mmCIF file of C-alpha atoms and ligand atoms in Angstrom:
data_model
loop_
_atom_site.group_PDB
_atom_site.id
_atom_site.type_symbol
_atom_site.label_atom_id
_atom_site.label_comp_id
_atom_site.label_asym_id
_atom_site.label_seq_id
_atom_site.Cartn_x
_atom_site.Cartn_y
_atom_site.Cartn_z
ATOM 1 C CA UNK T 1 0.000 0.000 0.000
ATOM 2 C CA UNK T 2 1.240 3.481 -0.860
ATOM 3 C CA UNK T 3 1.889 5.032 2.588
ATOM 4 C CA UNK T 4 1.651 8.600 1.287
ATOM 5 C CA UNK T 5 -2.001 8.187 0.322
ATOM 6 C CA UNK T 6 -4.377 8.874 3.166
ATOM 7 C CA UNK T 7 -7.167 10.960 1.783
ATOM 8 C CA UNK T 8 -9.338 8.728 -0.355
ATOM 9 C CA UNK T 9 -13.051 9.201 -0.704
ATOM 10 C CA UNK T 10 -14.616 5.805 -1.089
ATOM 11 C CA UNK T 11 -18.213 4.808 -1.770
ATOM 12 C CA UNK T 12 -19.967 1.484 -1.236
ATOM 13 C CA UNK T 13 -23.023 0.815 -3.411
ATOM 14 C CA UNK T 14 -25.166 -1.794 -1.674
ATOM 15 C CA UNK T 15 -23.864 -0.844 1.765
ATOM 16 C CA UNK T 16 -26.896 -2.320 3.581
ATOM 17 C CA UNK T 17 -26.387 -5.765 2.005
ATOM 18 C CA UNK T 18 -24.492 -8.864 3.109
ATOM 19 C CA UNK T 19 -21.379 -7.949 1.099
ATOM 20 C CA UNK T 20 -21.684 -4.206 1.795
ATOM 21 C CA UNK T 21 -21.591 -4.777 5.552
ATOM 22 C CA UNK T 22 -18.402 -6.820 5.233
ATOM 23 C CA UNK T 23 -16.864 -4.101 3.038
ATOM 24 C CA UNK T 24 -17.387 -1.506 5.793
ATOM 25 C CA UNK T 25 -15.672 -3.787 8.286
ATOM 26 C CA UNK T 26 -12.767 -4.853 6.064
ATOM 27 C CA UNK T 27 -11.929 -1.361 4.777
ATOM 28 C CA UNK T 28 -11.500 -0.325 8.425
ATOM 29 C CA UNK T 29 -9.828 -3.474 9.739
ATOM 30 C CA UNK T 30 -7.311 -3.503 6.862
ATOM 31 C CA UNK T 31 -6.680 0.226 7.425
ATOM 32 C CA UNK T 32 -7.548 1.311 3.923
ATOM 33 C CA UNK T 33 -6.650 5.029 3.804
ATOM 34 C CA UNK T 34 -10.137 6.526 4.048
ATOM 35 C CA UNK T 35 -10.752 10.220 4.283
ATOM 36 C CA UNK T 36 -14.460 9.692 3.814
ATOM 37 C CA UNK T 37 -16.705 6.661 3.409
ATOM 38 C CA UNK T 38 -19.996 7.232 1.590
ATOM 39 C CA UNK T 39 -22.631 4.537 1.988
ATOM 40 C CA UNK T 40 -25.164 4.131 -0.808
ATOM 41 C CA UNK T 41 -28.142 1.854 -1.320
ATOM 42 C CA UNK T 42 -31.632 1.978 -2.814
ATOM 43 C CA UNK T 43 -34.109 4.813 -2.255
ATOM 44 C CA UNK T 44 -35.798 2.523 0.314
ATOM 45 C CA UNK T 45 -32.811 2.836 2.633
ATOM 46 C CA UNK T 46 -32.176 6.577 2.429
ATOM 47 C CA UNK T 47 -31.745 8.005 5.925
ATOM 48 C CA UNK T 48 -31.122 4.599 7.560
ATOM 49 C CA UNK T 49 -28.223 4.522 10.003
ATOM 50 C CA UNK T 50 -25.394 2.000 9.674
ATOM 51 C CA UNK T 51 -22.856 1.637 12.476
ATOM 52 C CA UNK T 52 -19.535 -0.100 12.858
ATOM 53 C CA UNK T 53 -17.273 0.078 15.938
ATOM 54 C CA UNK T 54 -18.788 3.315 17.251
ATOM 55 C CA UNK T 55 -18.919 5.099 13.881
ATOM 56 C CA UNK T 56 -22.269 5.821 12.263
ATOM 57 C CA UNK T 57 -23.124 6.679 8.671
ATOM 58 C CA UNK T 58 -26.414 7.720 7.074
ATOM 59 C CA UNK T 59 -27.326 5.871 3.881
ATOM 60 C CA UNK T 60 -27.710 7.965 0.749
ATOM 61 C CA UNK T 61 -29.312 6.978 -2.539
ATOM 62 C CA UNK T 62 -27.073 5.474 -5.227
ATOM 63 C CA UNK T 63 -27.529 7.877 -8.125
ATOM 64 C CA UNK T 64 -25.041 9.345 -10.628
ATOM 65 C CA UNK T 65 -24.303 12.545 -8.679
ATOM 66 C CA UNK T 66 -23.319 10.481 -5.626
ATOM 67 C CA UNK T 67 -20.024 9.632 -7.393
ATOM 68 C CA UNK T 68 -19.014 13.244 -8.140
ATOM 69 C CA UNK T 69 -16.320 13.516 -5.462
ATOM 70 C CA UNK T 70 -15.367 9.866 -5.013
ATOM 71 C CA UNK T 71 -11.987 8.314 -5.873
ATOM 72 C CA UNK T 72 -13.172 4.712 -5.604
ATOM 73 C CA UNK T 73 -16.596 3.054 -5.575
ATOM 74 C CA UNK T 74 -17.082 -0.590 -4.633
ATOM 75 C CA UNK T 75 -20.328 -1.874 -6.083
ATOM 76 C CA UNK T 76 -22.190 -4.748 -4.458
ATOM 77 C CA UNK T 77 -25.831 -4.304 -5.354
ATOM 78 C CA UNK T 78 -26.790 -6.195 -8.532
ATOM 79 C CA UNK T 79 -25.770 -6.602 -12.156
ATOM 80 C CA UNK T 80 -28.437 -4.209 -13.394
ATOM 81 C CA UNK T 81 -27.435 -1.492 -10.922
ATOM 82 C CA UNK T 82 -23.754 -1.898 -11.821
ATOM 83 C CA UNK T 83 -24.601 -1.768 -15.553
ATOM 84 C CA UNK T 84 -26.487 1.460 -15.010
ATOM 85 C CA UNK T 85 -24.317 3.266 -12.453
ATOM 86 C CA UNK T 86 -20.729 2.003 -12.826
ATOM 87 C CA UNK T 87 -20.193 3.820 -16.171
ATOM 88 C CA UNK T 88 -21.640 6.973 -14.553
ATOM 89 C CA UNK T 89 -19.120 6.666 -11.735
ATOM 90 C CA UNK T 90 -16.230 6.131 -14.169
ATOM 91 C CA UNK T 91 -17.315 9.168 -16.220
ATOM 92 C CA UNK T 92 -16.999 11.179 -13.020
ATOM 93 C CA UNK T 93 -13.372 10.064 -12.544
ATOM 94 C CA UNK T 94 -13.993 7.300 -10.050
ATOM 95 C CA UNK T 95 -12.448 3.817 -10.263
ATOM 96 C CA UNK T 96 -15.094 1.093 -9.802
ATOM 97 C CA UNK T 97 -14.503 -2.332 -8.268
ATOM 98 C CA UNK T 98 -17.594 -4.323 -9.132
ATOM 99 C CA UNK T 99 -18.868 -7.390 -7.282
ATOM 100 C CA UNK T 100 -21.653 -8.119 -9.738
ATOM 101 C CA UNK T 101 -21.421 -10.253 -12.866
ATOM 102 C CA UNK T 102 -22.171 -7.295 -15.181
ATOM 103 C CA UNK T 103 -18.654 -6.669 -16.536
ATOM 104 C CA UNK T 104 -16.714 -9.820 -15.678
ATOM 105 C CA UNK T 105 -16.565 -11.211 -19.191
ATOM 106 C CA UNK T 106 -16.080 -7.836 -20.906
ATOM 107 C CA UNK T 107 -12.670 -8.196 -22.611
ATOM 108 C CA UNK T 108 -11.809 -4.590 -21.709
ATOM 109 C CA UNK T 109 -12.480 -5.145 -17.991
ATOM 110 C CA UNK T 110 -9.853 -6.869 -15.814
ATOM 111 C CA UNK T 111 -11.225 -9.757 -13.718
ATOM 112 C CA UNK T 112 -8.929 -10.101 -10.752
ATOM 113 C CA UNK T 113 -7.988 -12.366 -7.868
ATOM 114 C CA UNK T 114 -4.935 -10.460 -6.603
ATOM 115 C CA UNK T 115 -2.936 -13.530 -5.511
ATOM 116 C CA UNK T 116 -3.334 -14.923 -9.047
ATOM 117 C CA UNK T 117 -3.389 -12.122 -11.608
ATOM 118 C CA UNK T 118 -2.759 -8.718 -9.988
ATOM 119 C CA UNK T 119 -0.335 -8.126 -12.880
ATOM 120 C CA UNK T 120 -3.254 -7.283 -15.208
ATOM 121 C CA UNK T 121 -3.692 -4.063 -13.212
ATOM 122 C CA UNK T 122 -0.057 -3.012 -13.289
ATOM 123 C CA UNK T 123 0.221 -0.781 -16.342
ATOM 124 C CA UNK T 124 -2.998 0.984 -17.152
ATOM 125 C CA UNK T 125 -5.314 2.839 -14.792
ATOM 126 C CA UNK T 126 -8.594 0.916 -15.057
ATOM 127 C CA UNK T 127 -12.112 2.321 -15.127
ATOM 128 C CA UNK T 128 -13.911 -0.785 -13.888
ATOM 129 C CA UNK T 129 -12.269 -3.809 -12.270
ATOM 130 C CA UNK T 130 -14.472 -6.882 -11.878
ATOM 131 C CA UNK T 131 -14.473 -9.139 -8.845
ATOM 132 C CA UNK T 132 -15.053 -12.797 -9.764
ATOM 133 C CA UNK T 133 -17.998 -15.012 -8.923
ATOM 134 C CA UNK T 134 -17.697 -16.227 -5.341
ATOM 135 C CA UNK T 135 -17.367 -19.972 -5.953
ATOM 136 C CA UNK T 136 -14.927 -19.401 -8.818
ATOM 137 C CA UNK T 137 -12.671 -17.233 -6.651
ATOM 138 C CA UNK T 138 -12.625 -19.810 -3.841
ATOM 139 C CA UNK T 139 -12.055 -22.776 -6.198
ATOM 140 C CA UNK T 140 -9.118 -21.024 -7.868
ATOM 141 C CA UNK T 141 -7.458 -20.412 -4.503
ATOM 142 C CA UNK T 142 -7.010 -24.177 -4.342
ATOM 143 C CA UNK T 143 -6.422 -24.825 -8.033
ATOM 144 C CA UNK T 144 -4.007 -22.036 -8.979
ATOM 145 C CA UNK T 145 -1.005 -23.292 -6.953
ATOM 146 C CA UNK T 146 -1.607 -26.781 -8.380
ATOM 147 C CA UNK T 147 -1.840 -25.291 -11.885
ATOM 148 C CA UNK T 148 1.574 -23.703 -11.326
ATOM 149 C CA UNK T 149 2.991 -27.033 -10.157
ATOM 150 C CA UNK T 150 1.489 -29.420 -12.713
ATOM 151 C CA UNK T 151 -0.385 -27.465 -15.434
ATOM 152 C CA UNK T 152 -4.166 -27.643 -15.052
ATOM 153 C CA UNK T 153 -5.944 -29.372 -17.940
ATOM 154 C CA UNK T 154 -9.525 -29.726 -16.722
ATOM 155 C CA UNK T 155 -11.524 -30.085 -13.547
ATOM 156 C CA UNK T 156 -14.864 -31.359 -12.268
ATOM 157 C CA UNK T 157 -16.361 -29.549 -9.312
ATOM 158 C CA UNK T 158 -19.445 -29.800 -7.102
ATOM 159 C CA UNK T 159 -20.073 -26.838 -4.837
ATOM 160 C CA UNK T 160 -21.730 -26.649 -1.419
ATOM 161 C CA UNK T 161 -22.739 -22.994 -1.320
ATOM 162 C CA UNK T 162 -23.779 -21.099 1.810
ATOM 163 C CA UNK T 163 -27.021 -19.116 1.877
ATOM 164 C CA UNK T 164 -25.192 -15.817 2.517
ATOM 165 C CA UNK T 165 -24.106 -16.114 -1.116
ATOM 166 C CA UNK T 166 -27.697 -15.185 -1.979
ATOM 167 C CA UNK T 167 -27.643 -12.116 0.277
ATOM 168 C CA UNK T 168 -28.950 -10.818 3.577
ATOM 169 C CA UNK T 169 -32.548 -11.969 3.019
ATOM 170 C CA UNK T 170 -31.431 -15.587 2.545
ATOM 171 C CA UNK T 171 -29.515 -15.573 5.845
ATOM 172 C CA UNK T 172 -32.711 -14.413 7.597
ATOM 173 C CA UNK T 173 -34.722 -17.107 5.772
ATOM 174 C CA UNK T 174 -32.464 -19.992 6.845
ATOM 175 C CA UNK T 175 -32.377 -18.795 10.459
ATOM 176 C CA UNK T 176 -36.131 -18.169 10.719
ATOM 177 C CA UNK T 177 -37.082 -21.341 8.835
ATOM 178 C CA UNK T 178 -34.821 -23.484 11.032
ATOM 179 C CA UNK T 179 -36.321 -21.999 14.204
ATOM 180 C CA UNK T 180 -39.878 -22.423 12.870
ATOM 181 C CA UNK T 181 -39.403 -26.043 11.797
ATOM 182 C CA UNK T 182 -37.744 -26.937 15.107
ATOM 183 C CA UNK T 183 -40.805 -25.472 16.869
ATOM 184 C CA UNK T 184 -43.086 -27.586 14.701
ATOM 185 C CA UNK T 185 -44.351 -24.563 12.744
ATOM 186 C CA UNK T 186 -44.586 -23.976 8.992
ATOM 187 C CA UNK T 187 -42.351 -21.438 7.267
ATOM 188 C CA UNK T 188 -43.086 -20.788 3.605
ATOM 189 C CA UNK T 189 -39.953 -20.140 1.530
ATOM 190 C CA UNK T 190 -39.654 -16.655 0.050
ATOM 191 C CA UNK T 191 -36.065 -16.317 -1.142
ATOM 192 C CA UNK T 192 -35.600 -19.897 -2.407
ATOM 193 C CA UNK T 193 -38.127 -21.929 -4.417
ATOM 194 C CA UNK T 194 -38.112 -24.678 -1.752
ATOM 195 C CA UNK T 195 -37.338 -25.128 1.935
ATOM 196 C CA UNK T 196 -33.591 -24.685 2.511
ATOM 197 C CA UNK T 197 -33.454 -25.650 6.221
ATOM 198 C CA UNK T 198 -32.636 -29.401 6.601
ATOM 199 C CA UNK T 199 -32.530 -29.631 2.793
ATOM 200 C CA UNK T 200 -30.324 -28.691 -0.166
ATOM 201 C CA UNK T 201 -31.073 -27.350 -3.634
ATOM 202 C CA UNK T 202 -29.107 -28.517 -6.717
ATOM 203 C CA UNK T 203 -29.739 -25.103 -8.168
ATOM 204 C CA UNK T 204 -27.780 -21.835 -7.866
ATOM 205 C CA UNK T 205 -28.729 -18.943 -10.184
ATOM 206 C CA UNK T 206 -30.979 -19.393 -13.225
ATOM 207 C CA UNK T 207 -31.069 -22.362 -15.599
ATOM 208 C CA UNK T 208 -29.805 -22.141 -19.177
ATOM 209 C CA UNK T 209 -31.174 -24.064 -22.185
ATOM 210 C CA UNK T 210 -28.424 -26.716 -21.939
ATOM 211 C CA UNK T 211 -29.392 -27.639 -18.363
ATOM 212 C CA UNK T 212 -26.456 -25.916 -16.647
ATOM 213 C CA UNK T 213 -27.025 -22.850 -14.476
ATOM 214 C CA UNK T 214 -25.433 -19.438 -14.998
ATOM 215 C CA UNK T 215 -23.431 -19.951 -11.788
ATOM 216 C CA UNK T 216 -22.002 -23.217 -13.152
ATOM 217 C CA UNK T 217 -20.882 -21.572 -16.384
ATOM 218 C CA UNK T 218 -19.153 -18.769 -14.431
ATOM 219 C CA UNK T 219 -16.700 -21.368 -13.090
ATOM 220 C CA UNK T 220 -15.688 -22.209 -16.684
ATOM 221 C CA UNK T 221 -15.734 -18.756 -18.268
ATOM 222 C CA UNK T 222 -14.278 -16.762 -15.375
ATOM 223 C CA UNK T 223 -11.783 -19.539 -14.595
ATOM 224 C CA UNK T 224 -10.422 -19.355 -18.148
ATOM 225 C CA UNK T 225 -10.143 -15.558 -18.013
ATOM 226 C CA UNK T 226 -8.443 -15.327 -14.600
ATOM 227 C CA UNK T 227 -6.002 -18.157 -15.288
ATOM 228 C CA UNK T 228 -5.401 -16.875 -18.856
ATOM 229 C CA UNK T 229 -6.079 -20.442 -19.935
ATOM 230 C CA UNK T 230 -8.577 -20.457 -22.847
ATOM 231 C CA UNK T 231 -8.463 -24.239 -23.350
ATOM 232 C CA UNK T 232 -9.300 -25.068 -19.711
ATOM 233 C CA UNK T 233 -12.215 -27.516 -19.471
ATOM 234 C CA UNK T 234 -14.610 -27.387 -16.510
ATOM 235 C CA UNK T 235 -17.733 -29.301 -15.581
ATOM 236 C CA UNK T 236 -19.528 -27.818 -12.583
ATOM 237 C CA UNK T 237 -22.596 -28.595 -10.464
ATOM 238 C CA UNK T 238 -23.593 -25.897 -7.984
ATOM 239 C CA UNK T 239 -25.576 -26.814 -4.880
ATOM 240 C CA UNK T 240 -27.080 -24.518 -2.230
ATOM 241 C CA UNK T 241 -26.753 -26.006 1.259
ATOM 242 C CA UNK T 242 -28.152 -24.920 4.647
ATOM 243 C CA UNK T 243 -24.854 -23.397 5.786
ATOM 244 C CA UNK T 244 -24.808 -19.745 6.817
ATOM 245 C CA UNK T 245 -21.405 -18.749 5.568
ATOM 246 C CA UNK T 246 -18.386 -20.028 3.534
ATOM 247 C CA UNK T 247 -18.617 -22.050 0.339
ATOM 248 C CA UNK T 248 -17.103 -25.525 0.083
ATOM 249 C CA UNK T 249 -16.237 -27.483 -3.036
ATOM 250 C CA UNK T 250 -15.206 -30.960 -4.019
ATOM 251 C CA UNK T 251 -12.790 -30.791 -6.955
ATOM 252 C CA UNK T 252 -11.333 -33.508 -9.190
ATOM 253 C CA UNK T 253 -8.650 -32.007 -11.400
ATOM 254 C CA UNK T 254 -6.558 -33.414 -14.228
ATOM 255 C CA UNK T 255 -3.117 -31.981 -14.995
ATOM 256 C CA UNK T 256 -0.649 -32.041 -17.906
ATOM 257 C CA UNK T 257 2.236 -33.428 -15.804
ATOM 258 C CA UNK T 258 2.352 -36.375 -13.429
ATOM 259 C CA UNK T 259 1.155 -35.345 -9.984
ATOM 260 C CA UNK T 260 2.503 -35.961 -6.518
ATOM 261 C CA UNK T 261 0.509 -35.406 -3.346
ATOM 262 C CA UNK T 262 3.564 -34.139 -1.471
ATOM 263 C CA UNK T 263 4.403 -31.578 -4.176
ATOM 264 C CA UNK T 264 0.729 -30.542 -4.235
ATOM 265 C CA UNK T 265 0.834 -29.948 -0.499
ATOM 266 C CA UNK T 266 4.032 -27.899 -0.801
ATOM 267 C CA UNK T 267 2.442 -25.839 -3.588
ATOM 268 C CA UNK T 268 -0.564 -25.037 -1.389
ATOM 269 C CA UNK T 269 1.662 -24.204 1.585
ATOM 270 C CA UNK T 270 3.727 -21.834 -0.544
ATOM 271 C CA UNK T 271 0.717 -19.935 -1.889
ATOM 272 C CA UNK T 272 -0.372 -16.813 -0.028
ATOM 273 C CA UNK T 273 -4.098 -16.703 0.607
ATOM 274 C CA UNK T 274 -4.557 -20.447 1.038
ATOM 275 C CA UNK T 275 -3.603 -22.762 3.859
ATOM 276 C CA UNK T 276 -3.160 -26.494 3.972
ATOM 277 C CA UNK T 277 -5.563 -28.142 6.411
ATOM 278 C CA UNK T 278 -5.014 -31.767 5.567
ATOM 279 C CA UNK T 279 -4.422 -34.411 8.193
ATOM 280 C CA UNK T 280 -7.191 -36.992 7.771
ATOM 281 C CA UNK T 281 -5.719 -39.365 10.357
ATOM 282 C CA UNK T 282 -6.383 -36.670 12.964
ATOM 283 C CA UNK T 283 -9.713 -35.647 11.357
ATOM 284 C CA UNK T 284 -8.227 -32.369 10.142
ATOM 285 C CA UNK T 285 -9.912 -30.906 7.055
ATOM 286 C CA UNK T 286 -11.409 -27.524 6.188
ATOM 287 C CA UNK T 287 -15.030 -26.835 7.196
ATOM 288 C CA UNK T 288 -17.214 -23.778 6.631
ATOM 289 C CA UNK T 289 -17.484 -22.943 10.347
ATOM 290 C CA UNK T 290 -13.687 -22.695 10.537
ATOM 291 C CA UNK T 291 -13.320 -20.568 7.395
ATOM 292 C CA UNK T 292 -16.023 -17.970 8.071
ATOM 293 C CA UNK T 293 -14.530 -14.507 8.597
ATOM 294 C CA UNK T 294 -11.143 -15.874 7.642
ATOM 295 C CA UNK T 295 -8.770 -14.321 5.091
ATOM 296 C CA UNK T 296 -7.293 -17.640 3.970
ATOM 297 C CA UNK T 297 -9.109 -20.384 2.108
ATOM 298 C CA UNK T 298 -8.596 -23.911 3.457
ATOM 299 C CA UNK T 299 -7.412 -26.775 1.272
ATOM 300 C CA UNK T 300 -7.579 -30.406 2.378
ATOM 301 C CA UNK T 301 -8.424 -34.003 1.478
ATOM 302 C CA UNK T 302 -5.677 -33.913 -1.175
ATOM 303 C CA UNK T 303 -5.261 -37.338 -2.746
ATOM 304 C CA UNK T 304 -4.531 -38.928 -6.107
ATOM 305 C CA UNK T 305 -7.693 -39.159 -8.146
ATOM 306 C CA UNK T 306 -8.594 -42.775 -8.850
ATOM 307 C CA UNK T 307 -10.334 -42.100 -12.180
ATOM 308 C CA UNK T 308 -8.236 -39.404 -13.903
ATOM 309 C CA UNK T 309 -4.794 -39.486 -15.481
ATOM 310 C CA UNK T 310 -2.463 -37.165 -13.565
ATOM 311 C CA UNK T 311 -5.430 -36.377 -11.348
ATOM 312 C CA UNK T 312 -5.862 -34.972 -7.863
ATOM 313 C CA UNK T 313 -8.973 -34.825 -5.691
ATOM 314 C CA UNK T 314 -9.241 -32.014 -3.166
ATOM 315 C CA UNK T 315 -11.658 -30.140 -0.910
ATOM 316 C CA UNK T 316 -11.598 -26.330 -0.835
ATOM 317 C CA UNK T 317 -13.412 -24.023 1.601
ATOM 318 C CA UNK T 318 -13.465 -20.228 1.688
ATOM 319 C CA UNK T 319 -15.588 -17.393 3.044
ATOM 320 C CA UNK T 320 -17.422 -16.301 -0.085
ATOM 321 C CA UNK T 321 -18.506 -13.046 1.580
ATOM 322 C CA UNK T 322 -14.799 -12.304 2.017
ATOM 323 C CA UNK T 323 -12.621 -14.014 -0.597
ATOM 324 C CA UNK T 324 -15.550 -14.312 -3.004
ATOM 325 C CA UNK T 325 -16.604 -10.699 -2.605
ATOM 326 C CA UNK T 326 -15.699 -8.067 0.031
ATOM 327 C CA UNK T 327 -12.139 -9.126 0.903
ATOM 328 C CA UNK T 328 -11.168 -9.676 -2.727
ATOM 329 C CA UNK T 329 -12.622 -6.246 -3.610
ATOM 330 C CA UNK T 330 -10.599 -4.576 -0.843
ATOM 331 C CA UNK T 331 -7.481 -6.498 -1.908
ATOM 332 C CA UNK T 332 -8.033 -5.246 -5.485
ATOM 333 C CA UNK T 333 -8.335 -1.707 -4.088
ATOM 334 C CA UNK T 334 -5.053 -2.208 -2.212
ATOM 335 C CA UNK T 335 -3.380 -3.290 -5.463
ATOM 336 C CA UNK T 336 -4.770 -0.181 -7.202
ATOM 337 C CA UNK T 337 -3.140 1.900 -4.465
ATOM 338 C CA UNK T 338 0.135 0.011 -4.671
ATOM 339 C CA UNK T 339 0.291 0.526 -8.441
ATOM 340 C CA UNK T 340 -0.409 4.251 -8.038
ATOM 341 C CA UNK T 341 -3.817 4.219 -9.738
ATOM 342 C CA UNK T 342 -5.475 5.744 -6.656
HETATM 343 N N1 LIG I 1 -23.299 -12.591 -1.107
HETATM 344 C C1 LIG I 1 -22.181 -13.048 -1.656
HETATM 345 O O1 LIG I 1 -21.528 -13.956 -1.119
HETATM 346 C C2 LIG I 1 -21.692 -12.480 -2.953
HETATM 347 C C3 LIG I 1 -20.489 -12.965 -3.467
HETATM 348 C C4 LIG I 1 -20.009 -12.439 -4.674
HETATM 349 C C5 LIG I 1 -20.736 -11.472 -5.323
HETATM 350 N N2 LIG I 1 -21.910 -11.030 -4.788
HETATM 351 C C6 LIG I 1 -22.624 -9.993 -5.517
HETATM 352 O O2 LIG I 1 -22.652 -8.820 -4.709
HETATM 353 C C7 LIG I 1 -23.858 -8.129 -4.926
HETATM 354 C C8 LIG I 1 -24.561 -7.911 -3.577
HETATM 355 O O3 LIG I 1 -24.832 -9.142 -2.977
HETATM 356 P P1 LIG I 1 -25.366 -9.265 -1.493
HETATM 357 O O4 LIG I 1 -25.256 -10.696 -1.169
HETATM 358 O O5 LIG I 1 -24.707 -8.275 -0.605
HETATM 359 O O6 LIG I 1 -26.918 -8.896 -1.672
HETATM 360 P P2 LIG I 1 -27.959 -8.297 -0.603
HETATM 361 O O7 LIG I 1 -27.605 -8.691 0.780
HETATM 362 O O8 LIG I 1 -29.291 -8.674 -1.108
HETATM 363 O O9 LIG I 1 -27.760 -6.722 -0.728
HETATM 364 C C9 LIG I 1 -28.142 -6.021 -1.887
HETATM 365 C C10 LIG I 1 -27.746 -4.565 -1.753
HETATM 366 O O10 LIG I 1 -28.088 -3.901 -2.972
HETATM 367 C C11 LIG I 1 -28.806 -2.732 -2.650
HETATM 368 N N3 LIG I 1 -29.738 -2.342 -3.700
HETATM 369 C C12 LIG I 1 -30.861 -2.984 -4.106
HETATM 370 N N4 LIG I 1 -31.489 -2.254 -5.052
HETATM 371 C C13 LIG I 1 -30.757 -1.125 -5.224
HETATM 372 C C14 LIG I 1 -30.879 0.028 -6.036
HETATM 373 N N5 LIG I 1 -31.905 0.187 -6.889
HETATM 374 N N6 LIG I 1 -29.924 0.992 -5.951
HETATM 375 C C15 LIG I 1 -28.885 0.849 -5.103
HETATM 376 N N7 LIG I 1 -28.706 -0.221 -4.292
HETATM 377 C C16 LIG I 1 -29.644 -1.185 -4.356
HETATM 378 C C17 LIG I 1 -29.573 -3.108 -1.393
HETATM 379 O O11 LIG I 1 -29.995 -1.915 -0.779
HETATM 380 P P3 LIG I 1 -31.409 -1.838 0.032
HETATM 381 O O12 LIG I 1 -31.127 -2.381 1.396
HETATM 382 O O13 LIG I 1 -31.706 -0.379 0.016
HETATM 383 O O14 LIG I 1 -32.400 -2.662 -0.733
HETATM 384 C C18 LIG I 1 -28.474 -3.839 -0.631
HETATM 385 O O15 LIG I 1 -27.610 -2.913 -0.024
HETATM 386 C C19 LIG I 1 -24.655 -8.944 -5.951
HETATM 387 O O16 LIG I 1 -24.371 -8.466 -7.246
HETATM 388 C C20 LIG I 1 -24.083 -10.321 -5.781
HETATM 389 O O17 LIG I 1 -24.216 -11.122 -6.934
HETATM 390 C C21 LIG I 1 -22.401 -11.506 -3.622
#
């Protein structure tokens, strides 16, 4: 971080949401050089108070003029709001870090996981920088070090995605539905099409004509872009599970070179942002409760795949509200500072 910079005006669009709340916390905890923090949301929230550690802000409406004096705006509302307002912010001289899917596959927009491809931000000052899909970001924190060691050819992944990935309303639904069902009462689902408590849904995001969901295709398309690996093959099934926070995934990956479990473990240990949690004989493996509100993603259950050539099976867990969204966005902002773009 550039130590001489200490006067940045930063806005959060979607500040009342699940990701927005984490952004407020992480910008402060990581000592991002804030002169002013402007919290924006929909017209419904105007005038609401948001507090963190004794500081209080009043929510303003996210509209074009709100970006007039800002240096940086982190968007975490929705794709349609980013499509409408991010270009307005850029036209007003603001750099945008966007958590939505609106610009991720735009060839002119960098899509960044700093530990993997911060270099794409080095030379040119960007207008918009996209933050990847949450499960893609977490999966790559396990796969990238193995790609460096053995050359990733293709992978198969099934996700176990926490309800906070859907947003604040889904967290409330799981909590309230669990309480209601335990009390023997009914609780009609509102956020999800079916009951999520004591259940799971093999369905994240909307279905496409070929039977995959949009979320599943993000793993392929965003994975190729971030790894700069256009021939990467991915087959993904995304599942919503009744976990509050942190996504987990079971990955079976095939590599170009022969694999070794010990080299794979060393690769994970040497990669910043991930930690090896892999000692099955002592029942040590990553779990969502241990990786909530944690900077590192956990990688475990590493073993030779029994069905693939040069294959490894692994289990990856990461806080999708952090590494899949708020933390990654703040880390991108730190890189923008380091490279002198802010
Ligand atoms: N949750 C995750 O783990 C995760 C991970 C990666 C990416 N993302 C992406 O991050 C974004 C936010 O997700 P979330 O989980 O934080 O959702 P959320 O909890 O539902 O929050 C949505 C936020 O958007 C705001 N908003 C809604 N309509 C708006 C409008 N017309 N103008 C301005 N703001 C508006 C809401 O403000 P009000 O309170 O005023 O309605 C709220 O602050 C989404 O694009 C999502 O895909 C989320």
